[in-house]
Coordinates of C-alpha atoms in Angstrom, one line a residue:
X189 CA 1.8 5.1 7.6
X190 CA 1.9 8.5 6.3
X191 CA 1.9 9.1 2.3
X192 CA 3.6 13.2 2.7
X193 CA 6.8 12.0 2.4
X194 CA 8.5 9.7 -0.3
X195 CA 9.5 6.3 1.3
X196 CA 12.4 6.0 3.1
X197 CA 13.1 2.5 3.2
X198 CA 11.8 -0.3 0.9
X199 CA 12.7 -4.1 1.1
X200 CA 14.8 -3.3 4.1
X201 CA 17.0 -1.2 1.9
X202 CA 17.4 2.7 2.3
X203 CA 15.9 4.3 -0.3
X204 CA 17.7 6.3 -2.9
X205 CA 16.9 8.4 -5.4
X206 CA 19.3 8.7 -8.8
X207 CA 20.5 11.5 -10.2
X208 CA 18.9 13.4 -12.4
X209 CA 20.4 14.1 -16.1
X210 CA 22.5 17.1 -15.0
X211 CA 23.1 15.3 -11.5
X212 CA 26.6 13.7 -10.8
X213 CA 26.4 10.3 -11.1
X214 CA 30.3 9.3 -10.5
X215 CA 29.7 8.5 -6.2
X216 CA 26.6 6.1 -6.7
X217 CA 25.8 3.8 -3.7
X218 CA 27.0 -0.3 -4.9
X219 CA 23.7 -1.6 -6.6
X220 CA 22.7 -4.0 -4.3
X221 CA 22.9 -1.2 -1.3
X222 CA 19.9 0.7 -2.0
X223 CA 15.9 0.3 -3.3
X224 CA 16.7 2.7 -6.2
X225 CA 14.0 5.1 -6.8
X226 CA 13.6 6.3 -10.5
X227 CA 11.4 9.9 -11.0
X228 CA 10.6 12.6 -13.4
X229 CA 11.4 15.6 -12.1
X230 CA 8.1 17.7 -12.0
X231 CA 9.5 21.1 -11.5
X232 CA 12.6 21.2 -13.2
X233 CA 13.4 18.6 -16.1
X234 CA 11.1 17.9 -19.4
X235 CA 12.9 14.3 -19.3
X236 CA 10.3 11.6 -19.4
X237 CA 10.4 8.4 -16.9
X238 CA 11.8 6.0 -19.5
X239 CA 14.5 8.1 -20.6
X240 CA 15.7 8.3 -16.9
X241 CA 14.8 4.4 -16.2
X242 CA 17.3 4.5 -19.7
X243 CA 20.0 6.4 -18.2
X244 CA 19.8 4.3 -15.0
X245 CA 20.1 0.8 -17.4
X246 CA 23.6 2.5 -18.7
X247 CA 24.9 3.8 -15.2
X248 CA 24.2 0.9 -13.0
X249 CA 24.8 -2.7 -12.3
X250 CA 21.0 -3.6 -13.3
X251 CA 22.4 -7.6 -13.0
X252 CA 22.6 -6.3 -9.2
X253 CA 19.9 -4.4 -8.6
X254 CA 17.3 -5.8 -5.6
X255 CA 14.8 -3.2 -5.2
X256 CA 13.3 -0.3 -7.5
X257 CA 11.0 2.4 -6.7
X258 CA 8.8 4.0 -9.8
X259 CA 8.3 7.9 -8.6
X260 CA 6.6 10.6 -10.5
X261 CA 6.6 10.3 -14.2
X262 CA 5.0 13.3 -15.8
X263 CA 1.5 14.5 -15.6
X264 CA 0.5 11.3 -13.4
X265 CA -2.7 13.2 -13.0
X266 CA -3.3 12.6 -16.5
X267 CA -1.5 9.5 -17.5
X268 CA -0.8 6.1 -16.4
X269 CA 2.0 4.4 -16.4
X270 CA 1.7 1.9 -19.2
X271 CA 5.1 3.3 -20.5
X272 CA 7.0 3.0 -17.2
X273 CA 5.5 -0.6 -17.1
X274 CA 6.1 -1.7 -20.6
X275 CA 10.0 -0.4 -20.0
X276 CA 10.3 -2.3 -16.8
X277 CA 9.0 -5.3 -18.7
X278 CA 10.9 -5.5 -21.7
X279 CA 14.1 -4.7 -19.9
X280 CA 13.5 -8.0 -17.0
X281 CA 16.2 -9.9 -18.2
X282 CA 18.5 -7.4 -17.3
X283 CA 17.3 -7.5 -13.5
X284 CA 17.9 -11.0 -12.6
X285 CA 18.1 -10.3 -9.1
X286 CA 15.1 -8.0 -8.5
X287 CA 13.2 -9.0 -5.8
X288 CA 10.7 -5.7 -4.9
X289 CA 9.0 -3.5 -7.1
X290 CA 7.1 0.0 -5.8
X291 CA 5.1 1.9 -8.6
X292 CA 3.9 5.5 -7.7
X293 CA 6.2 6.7 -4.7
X294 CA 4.7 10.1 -5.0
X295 CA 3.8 13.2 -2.7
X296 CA 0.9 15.6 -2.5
X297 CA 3.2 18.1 -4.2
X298 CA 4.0 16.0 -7.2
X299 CA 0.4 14.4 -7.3
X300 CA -2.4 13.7 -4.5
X301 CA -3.4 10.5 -4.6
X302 CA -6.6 10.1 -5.8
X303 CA -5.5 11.6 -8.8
X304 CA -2.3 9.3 -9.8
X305 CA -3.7 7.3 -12.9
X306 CA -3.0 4.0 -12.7
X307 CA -3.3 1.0 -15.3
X308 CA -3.2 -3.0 -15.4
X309 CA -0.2 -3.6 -13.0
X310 CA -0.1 -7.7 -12.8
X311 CA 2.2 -7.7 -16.0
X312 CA 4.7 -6.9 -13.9
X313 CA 3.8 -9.5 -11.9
X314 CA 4.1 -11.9 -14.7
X315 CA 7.5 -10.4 -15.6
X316 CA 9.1 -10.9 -12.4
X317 CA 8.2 -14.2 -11.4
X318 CA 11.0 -13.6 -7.8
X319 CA 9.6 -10.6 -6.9
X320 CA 9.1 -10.5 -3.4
X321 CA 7.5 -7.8 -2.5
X322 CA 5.1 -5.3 -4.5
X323 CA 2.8 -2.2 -3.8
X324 CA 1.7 0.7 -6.1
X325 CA -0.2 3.9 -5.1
X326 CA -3.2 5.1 -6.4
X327 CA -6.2 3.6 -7.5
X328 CA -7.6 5.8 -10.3
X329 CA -7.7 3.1 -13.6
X330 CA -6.0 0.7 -11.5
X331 CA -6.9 -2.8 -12.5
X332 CA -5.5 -5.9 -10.7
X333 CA -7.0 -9.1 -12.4
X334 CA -6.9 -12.8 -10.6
X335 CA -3.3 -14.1 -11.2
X336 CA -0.8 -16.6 -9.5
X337 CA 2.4 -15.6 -8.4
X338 CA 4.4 -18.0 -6.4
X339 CA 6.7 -15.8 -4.8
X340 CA 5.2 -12.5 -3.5
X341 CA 5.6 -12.6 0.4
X342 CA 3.9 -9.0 0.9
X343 CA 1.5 -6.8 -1.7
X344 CA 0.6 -3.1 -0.8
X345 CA -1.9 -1.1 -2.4
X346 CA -2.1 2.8 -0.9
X347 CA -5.0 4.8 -2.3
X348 CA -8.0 6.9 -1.4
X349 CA -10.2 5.0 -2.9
X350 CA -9.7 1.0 -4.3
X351 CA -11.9 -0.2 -7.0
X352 CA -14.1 -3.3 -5.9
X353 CA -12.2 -4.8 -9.0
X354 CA -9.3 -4.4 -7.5
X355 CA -10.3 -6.0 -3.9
X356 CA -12.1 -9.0 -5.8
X357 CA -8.9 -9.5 -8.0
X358 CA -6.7 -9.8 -4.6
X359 CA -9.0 -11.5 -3.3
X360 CA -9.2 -14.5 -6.1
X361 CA -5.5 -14.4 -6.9
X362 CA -3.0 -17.5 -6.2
X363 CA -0.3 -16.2 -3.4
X364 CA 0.7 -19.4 -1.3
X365 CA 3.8 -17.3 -0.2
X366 CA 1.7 -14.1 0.8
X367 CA 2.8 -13.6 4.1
X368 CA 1.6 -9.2 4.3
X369 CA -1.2 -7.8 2.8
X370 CA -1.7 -4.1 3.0
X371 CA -5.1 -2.6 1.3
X372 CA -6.0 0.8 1.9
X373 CA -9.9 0.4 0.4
X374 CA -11.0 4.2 0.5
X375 CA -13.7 6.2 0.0
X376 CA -16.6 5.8 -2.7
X377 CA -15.6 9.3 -3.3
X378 CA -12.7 8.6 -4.5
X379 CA -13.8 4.9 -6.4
X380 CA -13.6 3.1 -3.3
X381 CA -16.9 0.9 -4.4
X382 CA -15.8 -2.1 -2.8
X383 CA -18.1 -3.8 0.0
X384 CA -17.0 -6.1 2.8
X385 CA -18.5 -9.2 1.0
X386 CA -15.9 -8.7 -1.6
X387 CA -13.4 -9.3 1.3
X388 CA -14.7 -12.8 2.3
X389 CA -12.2 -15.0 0.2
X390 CA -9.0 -13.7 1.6
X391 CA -11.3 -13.8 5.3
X392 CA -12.5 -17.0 4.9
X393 CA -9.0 -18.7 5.4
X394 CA -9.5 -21.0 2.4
X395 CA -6.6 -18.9 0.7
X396 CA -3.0 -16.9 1.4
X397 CA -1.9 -19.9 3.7
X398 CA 1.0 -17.7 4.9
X399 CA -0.7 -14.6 5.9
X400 CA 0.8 -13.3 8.9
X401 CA -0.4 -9.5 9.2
X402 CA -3.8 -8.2 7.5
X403 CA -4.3 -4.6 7.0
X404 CA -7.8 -3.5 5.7
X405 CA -7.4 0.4 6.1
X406 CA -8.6 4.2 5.5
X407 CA -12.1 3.0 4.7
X408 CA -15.6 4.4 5.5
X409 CA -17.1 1.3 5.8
X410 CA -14.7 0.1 8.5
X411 CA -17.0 -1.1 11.0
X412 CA -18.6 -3.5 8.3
X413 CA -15.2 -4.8 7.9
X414 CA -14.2 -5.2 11.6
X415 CA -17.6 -7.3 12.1
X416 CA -16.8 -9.4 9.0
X417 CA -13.3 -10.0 10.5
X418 CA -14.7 -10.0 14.1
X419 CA -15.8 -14.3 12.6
X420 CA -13.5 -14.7 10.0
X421 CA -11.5 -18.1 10.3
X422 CA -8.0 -16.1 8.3
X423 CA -7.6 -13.9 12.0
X424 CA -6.9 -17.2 14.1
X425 CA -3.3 -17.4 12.0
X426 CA -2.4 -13.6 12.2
X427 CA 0.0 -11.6 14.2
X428 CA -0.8 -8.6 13.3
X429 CA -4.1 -7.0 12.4
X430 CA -4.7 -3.5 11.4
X431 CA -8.2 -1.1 10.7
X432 CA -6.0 1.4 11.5
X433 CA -7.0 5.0 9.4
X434 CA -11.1 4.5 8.6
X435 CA -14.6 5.4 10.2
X436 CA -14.3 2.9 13.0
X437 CA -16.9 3.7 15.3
X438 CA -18.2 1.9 18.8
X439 CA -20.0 -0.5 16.4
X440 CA -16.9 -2.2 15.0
X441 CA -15.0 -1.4 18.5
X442 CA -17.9 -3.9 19.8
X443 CA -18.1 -6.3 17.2
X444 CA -14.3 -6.8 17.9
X445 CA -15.1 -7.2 21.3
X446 CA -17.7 -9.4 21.0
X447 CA -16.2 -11.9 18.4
X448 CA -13.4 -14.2 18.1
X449 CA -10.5 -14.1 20.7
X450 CA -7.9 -11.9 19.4
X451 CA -5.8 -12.4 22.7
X452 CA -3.4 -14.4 20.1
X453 CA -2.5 -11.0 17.5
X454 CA 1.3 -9.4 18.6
X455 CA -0.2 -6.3 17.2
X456 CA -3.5 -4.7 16.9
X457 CA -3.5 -1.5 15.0
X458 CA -6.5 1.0 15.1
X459 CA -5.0 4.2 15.0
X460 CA -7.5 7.2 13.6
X461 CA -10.6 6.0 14.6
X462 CA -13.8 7.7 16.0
X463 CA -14.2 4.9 19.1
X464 CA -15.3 6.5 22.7
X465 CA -13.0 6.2 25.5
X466 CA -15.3 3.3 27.6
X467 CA -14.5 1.2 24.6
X468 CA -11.2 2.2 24.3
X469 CA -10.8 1.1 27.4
X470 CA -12.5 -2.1 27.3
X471 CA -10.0 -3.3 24.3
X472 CA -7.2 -1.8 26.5
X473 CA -8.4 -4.2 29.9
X474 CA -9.2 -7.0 26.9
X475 CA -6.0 -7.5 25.4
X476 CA -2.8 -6.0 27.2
X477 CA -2.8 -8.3 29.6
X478 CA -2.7 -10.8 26.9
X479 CA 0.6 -8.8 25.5
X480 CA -1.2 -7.5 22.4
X481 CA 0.4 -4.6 21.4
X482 CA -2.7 -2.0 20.9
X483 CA -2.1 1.2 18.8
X484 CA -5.5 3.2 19.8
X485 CA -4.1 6.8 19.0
X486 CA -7.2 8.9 17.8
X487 CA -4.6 10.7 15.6
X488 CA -5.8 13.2 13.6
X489 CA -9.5 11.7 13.6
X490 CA -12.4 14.9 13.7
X491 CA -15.8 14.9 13.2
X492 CA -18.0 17.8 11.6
X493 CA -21.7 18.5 12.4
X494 CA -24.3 19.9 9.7
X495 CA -27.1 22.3 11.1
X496 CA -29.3 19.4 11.1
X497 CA -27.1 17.5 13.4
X498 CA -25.5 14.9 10.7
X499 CA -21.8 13.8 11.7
X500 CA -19.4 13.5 9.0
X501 CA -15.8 11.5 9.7
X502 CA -13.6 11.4 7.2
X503 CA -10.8 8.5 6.7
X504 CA -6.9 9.2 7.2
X505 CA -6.3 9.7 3.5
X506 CA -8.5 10.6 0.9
X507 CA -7.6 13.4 -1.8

């Protein structure tokens, strides 16, 4: 997954953006067609998120709508979102049909990602009792609390660095119908503080009954996690497991190796990694005869040396 472009697709709709206020807005797409995506323009416009979210109310269908997208609203390196959010929630009745909700579809060139401000985003959560599907970006001020939600099949959180909060507040939340979870945990750099203890509820199987495909991702701590989830009793009902984007190293290449089965996984996803090729190989002669799809691509994965010989490897996404 790459974060340089603005997404494309959301909720198996194609994304599309609406117009801004001196845009045409007579040849719209039928509401129900698209995952709408809703922005401040930057560059160009001093028009604030709400007023465009308010524009977008009087212009479309809402009762229709399936899918919405939360782009850049202004100075995101400065301020979070509780505006966008309290919009969203006070206007819920008009969205009956909403079903998947994306806050902070933004680029390096509106705002890096460490530096998108986030807020408390479960209200949302509690607004939209069908949503479906739900990620944000960014995890600067982002707070994710415990809550229930009896409908959420997948939850994405992007960032280059997840508060331990954050993880623990996943982690202890209600989501029988969780069927994809997506956590990009970071860099302490960046206010990735989590360890892979916080981890062990959603591991430990006892929860997210329905969890199909686990993603635990751009992290500097990845081999901890790959030995926590090298015996964790969650991996024997997944089909798809991804470390894909951290520090994984020949230590968590081996603790795979040496744990569980994972002969059972349709997919196995540990693309930019720092693991040597007779390991590499060893998961290749492990599990493609068992017909698990292995994505082992070193990507863009380099390591720097100090004069006194430390390494430094750096995770997918950071800044």
């Amino acid at each position: 997954m790459t974060i340089g472009s603005h997404l494309d697709a959301f909720y198996r709709l194609p994304a599309h953006t609406f117009p801004g206020p001196d845009e045409r807005t007579d040849d719209l797409p039928e509401a129900d067609s698209v995952a709408w995506r809703i922005t401040s323009d930057v560059y160009d416009s001093d028009e604030a998120w709400t007023k465009a979210f308010a524009r977008f109310r009087a212009t479309v269908d809402t009762t229709r709508v399936r899918a919405l997208i939360v782009g850049a609203w202004q100075e995101a390196y400065e301020t979070d979102p509780s505006d966008v959010i309290e919009a969203l929630v006070a206007a819920r009745d008009g969205f009956p049909a909403l079903r998947a909700l994306f806050i902070g579809d933004m680029v390096m060139e509106e705002c890096e990602i460490s530096w998108i401000n986030q807020t408390d985003v479960t209200p949302l959560l509690s607004a939209f009792p069908d949503l479906e599907e739900f990620g944000v970006r960014g995890g600067t001020g982002l707070r994710f609390p415990a809550l229930s939600h009896s409908g959420l099949r997948k939850l994405t959180m992007e960032s280059g660095g997840l508060p331990a909060e954050v993880v623990r507040g996943v982690a202890h939340s209600d989501l029988p119908a969780l069927e994809v979870l997506d956590l990009w945990l970071g860099t302490p750099d960046y206010g990735g503080d989590s360890e892979a203890a916080d981890l062990e509820p959603i591991l430990s199987g006892a929860r997210l009954p329905r969890l199909r495909h686990l993603a635990l991702c751009n992290s500097e701590m990845q081999d901890a996690v790959a030995a926590a989830v090298a015996s964790a009793a969650v991996v024997a009902r997944l089909e798809v497991l991804d470390l894909s984007m951290g520090v994984l190293t020949d230590d968590g290449a081996s603790a795979l190796l040496a744990g569980q089965p994972l002969t059972h996984l349709k997919e196995l996803d540990l693309h930019h990694h720092y693991i040597s090729e007779p390991l590499l190989e060893r998961l290749r002669q492990t599990l493609e005869p068992a017909g698990v799809a292995l994505d082992l691509d070193r990507d863009d994965a380099d390591e720097d040396q100090d004069g006194d010989g430390t390494v430094w490897r750096y995770v997918a996404v950071g800044e």
